[in-house]
Short mmCIF file of C-alpha atoms in Angstrom, two decimals:
data_model
loop_
_atom_site.label_atom_id
_atom_site.label_comp_id
_atom_site.label_asym_id
_atom_site.label_seq_id
_atom_site.Cartn_x
_atom_site.Cartn_y
_atom_site.Cartn_z
CA PRO A 7 12.77 13.96 -35.55
CA GLY A 8 13.21 17.46 -34.22
CA THR A 9 9.82 18.79 -35.29
CA ALA A 10 7.15 20.23 -32.97
CA LEU A 11 5.21 16.98 -33.35
CA THR A 12 8.00 14.75 -32.02
CA PRO A 13 6.91 14.90 -28.32
CA LEU A 14 3.33 14.02 -29.26
CA ALA A 15 4.57 11.21 -31.49
CA LYS A 16 6.67 9.81 -28.62
CA LEU A 17 3.66 10.02 -26.30
CA ARG A 18 1.44 8.18 -28.78
CA LEU A 19 4.13 5.58 -29.48
CA GLY A 20 4.30 5.01 -25.72
CA ASP A 21 0.51 4.73 -25.63
CA ALA A 22 0.60 2.14 -28.42
CA ARG A 23 3.20 0.11 -26.54
CA PHE A 24 1.17 0.47 -23.34
CA GLY A 25 -1.94 -0.77 -25.14
CA MET A 26 -0.01 -3.84 -26.29
CA GLU A 27 1.08 -4.40 -22.65
CA GLU A 28 4.71 -3.73 -23.55
CA TYR A 29 5.15 -1.66 -20.41
CA VAL A 30 8.96 -1.53 -20.36
CA LEU A 31 9.05 -0.23 -23.95
CA ALA A 32 6.21 2.20 -23.27
CA GLN A 33 8.01 3.48 -20.20
CA GLY A 34 11.11 4.06 -22.33
CA GLU A 35 9.16 6.21 -24.80
CA TYR A 36 7.61 8.27 -22.01
CA GLU A 37 11.01 8.72 -20.33
CA ASP A 38 12.53 9.85 -23.65
CA LEU A 39 9.81 12.47 -23.93
CA VAL A 40 10.35 13.75 -20.37
CA SER A 41 14.14 13.93 -20.65
CA GLY A 42 14.37 15.07 -24.28
CA TYR A 43 11.53 17.60 -24.29
CA PRO A 44 11.20 18.95 -20.73
CA GLY A 45 9.27 22.02 -21.90
CA SER A 46 6.64 20.03 -23.79
CA ALA A 47 2.99 20.27 -22.84
CA HIS A 48 2.95 16.46 -22.84
CA VAL A 49 5.47 16.00 -19.99
CA GLU A 50 2.77 15.84 -17.30
CA GLU A 51 0.94 13.03 -19.08
CA ALA A 52 4.20 11.20 -19.81
CA ARG A 53 5.27 11.38 -16.15
CA PHE A 54 1.93 9.96 -15.06
CA LYS A 55 2.19 7.17 -17.60
CA ILE A 56 5.72 6.28 -16.49
CA ALA A 57 4.28 5.65 -13.03
CA LEU A 58 1.32 3.82 -14.55
CA CYS A 59 3.67 1.47 -16.41
CA SER A 60 5.35 0.55 -13.11
CA TYR A 61 1.93 0.05 -11.56
CA GLU A 62 0.88 -2.29 -14.38
CA MET A 63 4.10 -4.29 -13.97
CA ALA A 64 3.62 -4.69 -10.21
CA PHE A 65 3.03 -8.21 -8.96
CA PRO A 66 0.26 -9.32 -6.59
CA TRP A 67 0.83 -8.89 -2.84
CA ASP A 68 2.41 -12.33 -2.40
CA ARG A 69 5.23 -11.80 -4.91
CA ASP A 70 8.25 -9.47 -5.18
CA PRO A 71 7.15 -5.98 -4.07
CA THR A 72 9.96 -4.08 -5.86
CA GLU A 73 7.85 -2.79 -8.75
CA THR A 74 4.94 -1.97 -6.45
CA GLU A 75 7.28 0.11 -4.28
CA ARG A 76 8.70 1.82 -7.36
CA ALA A 77 5.21 2.57 -8.68
CA LEU A 78 4.24 4.00 -5.29
CA ARG A 79 7.32 6.25 -5.26
CA LEU A 80 6.68 7.48 -8.83
CA LEU A 81 3.00 8.09 -8.12
CA LYS A 82 3.87 10.04 -4.97
CA GLU A 83 6.33 12.20 -6.89
CA PHE A 84 3.76 12.79 -9.62
CA ARG A 85 1.06 13.78 -7.13
CA ARG A 86 3.52 16.10 -5.35
CA ASP A 87 4.72 17.78 -8.54
CA ASP A 88 1.36 17.99 -10.34
CA PRO A 89 -1.31 18.43 -7.62
CA GLU A 90 -3.82 19.89 -10.10
CA SER A 91 -3.34 17.24 -12.78
CA ARG A 92 -6.27 15.78 -14.66
CA PHE A 93 -4.70 12.38 -13.95
CA LEU A 94 -4.76 12.89 -10.19
CA ALA A 95 -7.84 10.74 -9.52
CA ARG A 96 -6.32 7.78 -11.39
CA ALA A 97 -2.97 8.35 -9.65
CA GLU A 98 -4.67 8.29 -6.24
CA GLU A 99 -6.54 5.11 -7.16
CA ALA A 100 -3.31 3.38 -8.21
CA THR A 101 -1.56 4.68 -5.07
CA ALA A 102 -4.30 3.23 -2.86
CA ASP A 103 -4.03 -0.13 -4.59
CA CYS A 104 -0.24 -0.21 -4.18
CA ARG A 105 -0.58 0.60 -0.49
CA LEU A 106 -3.21 -2.11 -0.14
CA ARG A 107 -0.88 -4.70 -1.70
CA LEU A 108 2.05 -3.71 0.50
CA ALA A 109 -0.10 -3.64 3.65
CA ARG A 110 -1.42 -7.11 2.97
CA ARG A 111 2.10 -8.39 2.35
CA GLU A 112 3.24 -7.10 5.75
CA TYR A 113 0.09 -8.36 7.48
CA GLU A 114 0.52 -11.85 6.03
CA ALA A 115 4.16 -11.85 7.16
CA GLY A 116 2.90 -11.10 10.67
CA ARG A 117 0.44 -13.98 10.47
CA PHE A 118 3.25 -16.27 9.33
CA TYR A 119 5.35 -15.29 12.34
CA ARG A 120 2.38 -15.77 14.64
CA LYS A 121 1.79 -19.30 13.31
CA GLN A 122 5.47 -20.00 13.91
CA ARG A 123 4.98 -18.78 17.51
CA ARG A 124 7.45 -15.97 16.90
CA LEU A 125 5.18 -13.50 18.65
CA ARG A 126 7.68 -10.66 18.99
CA SER A 127 8.34 -10.68 15.23
CA ALA A 128 4.61 -10.94 14.54
CA LYS A 129 3.91 -7.95 16.78
CA ILE A 130 6.57 -5.89 14.98
CA GLN A 131 5.01 -6.72 11.59
CA PHE A 132 1.50 -5.92 12.79
CA GLU A 133 2.61 -2.62 14.34
CA PHE A 134 4.25 -1.72 11.04
CA VAL A 135 0.92 -2.24 9.26
CA VAL A 136 -0.99 -0.18 11.82
CA ASN A 137 1.51 2.70 11.65
CA ARG A 138 2.37 2.67 7.95
CA TYR A 139 -0.95 1.70 6.35
CA PRO A 140 -3.69 2.89 8.75
CA GLU A 141 -6.18 3.63 5.96
CA THR A 142 -6.19 0.06 4.66
CA PRO A 143 -8.47 -2.74 5.89
CA TRP A 144 -5.32 -4.58 7.02
CA ALA A 145 -4.62 -2.07 9.81
CA PRO A 146 -7.58 -2.98 12.06
CA LYS A 147 -6.87 -6.65 11.45
CA ALA A 148 -3.25 -6.10 12.51
CA ALA A 149 -4.26 -4.14 15.61
CA LEU A 150 -6.65 -6.92 16.57
CA GLU A 151 -3.86 -9.46 16.14
CA ILE A 152 -1.64 -7.43 18.50
CA GLY A 153 -4.40 -7.46 21.09
CA GLU A 154 -4.65 -11.22 20.74
CA ILE A 155 -0.87 -11.59 21.10
CA TYR A 156 -0.97 -9.67 24.37
CA ARG A 157 -3.94 -11.70 25.56
CA THR A 158 -1.99 -14.90 24.75
CA ARG A 159 0.97 -13.54 26.72
CA GLU A 160 -1.39 -12.85 29.62
CA LYS A 161 -0.90 -9.10 29.51
CA PRO A 162 -4.54 -8.02 29.78
CA ASP A 163 -3.84 -4.29 30.17
CA LEU A 164 -1.93 -4.15 26.89
CA ALA A 165 -4.46 -6.42 25.19
CA ALA A 166 -7.29 -4.13 26.32
CA GLN A 167 -5.41 -1.08 24.99
CA TRP A 168 -5.08 -2.64 21.55
CA PHE A 169 -8.68 -3.84 21.49
CA GLY A 170 -9.70 -0.31 22.49
CA THR A 171 -7.56 1.09 19.69
CA VAL A 172 -9.39 -1.06 17.15
CA ASP A 173 -12.77 0.08 18.45
CA GLU A 174 -11.68 3.73 18.58
CA ARG A 175 -9.87 4.06 15.23
CA TRP A 176 -11.94 1.71 13.06
CA PRO A 177 -15.40 1.67 14.71
CA GLU A 178 -17.35 0.59 11.62
CA THR A 179 -15.34 -2.56 10.96
CA ARG A 180 -15.94 -6.20 11.75
CA GLU A 181 -12.71 -6.11 13.72
CA ALA A 182 -14.17 -3.43 16.01
CA ASP A 183 -17.07 -5.75 16.82
CA ILE A 184 -14.61 -8.54 17.65
CA ALA A 185 -12.53 -6.14 19.77
CA LYS A 186 -15.64 -5.04 21.72
CA GLY A 187 -16.45 -8.69 22.41
CA ALA A 188 -12.88 -9.28 23.58
CA LEU A 189 -13.05 -6.26 25.87
CA GLU A 190 -16.21 -7.62 27.46
CA THR A 191 -14.40 -10.84 28.37
CA MET A 192 -11.44 -9.05 29.95
CA PRO A 193 -11.08 -9.40 33.73
CA THR A 194 -12.54 -6.58 35.81
CA GLY A 195 -10.05 -3.93 36.80
CA VAL A 196 -8.16 -4.10 33.50
CA ALA A 197 -7.23 -0.63 32.24
CA ARG A 198 -9.19 0.08 29.08
CA ARG A 199 -8.19 2.69 26.59
#
């Protein structure tokens, strides 16, 4: 303890725990390094690995999202504070996966509400996906669902706007093809986006 090698030893101890899938213990070692040796050259790596531990502890999309949300927050902070890090590519990959899980969770909640015929709640969920996770494959699916909700409610102008949004924002998707087909079946005189 107290030697110049202590931060490296803590980092490697954390790595050993991480390799044994003892993520809580690994996270503790990395956090000790960051708080106890803030000037160490190993702080950047330890901060990334703290976020990575949370990412590894995150559940699939259909379970409690708390750890996924925490991992996303830690990864965002890491990317903000260390934009030139050698770990940036891996951090962005983990961030994208966390966002994908959360987007699917919200999308599936919308589908649940739609099956329950709670269309207003479904629309709110789907809009949340479109606005919060537009880069995920769940966003065009959600936008298409909103168009279908409006078509079910016999609001063809709004339905056409959402179908147009799908075609405009995600033109290379299967959902865009479905939206184009839906637009072709809309009554003449309906305002298209």
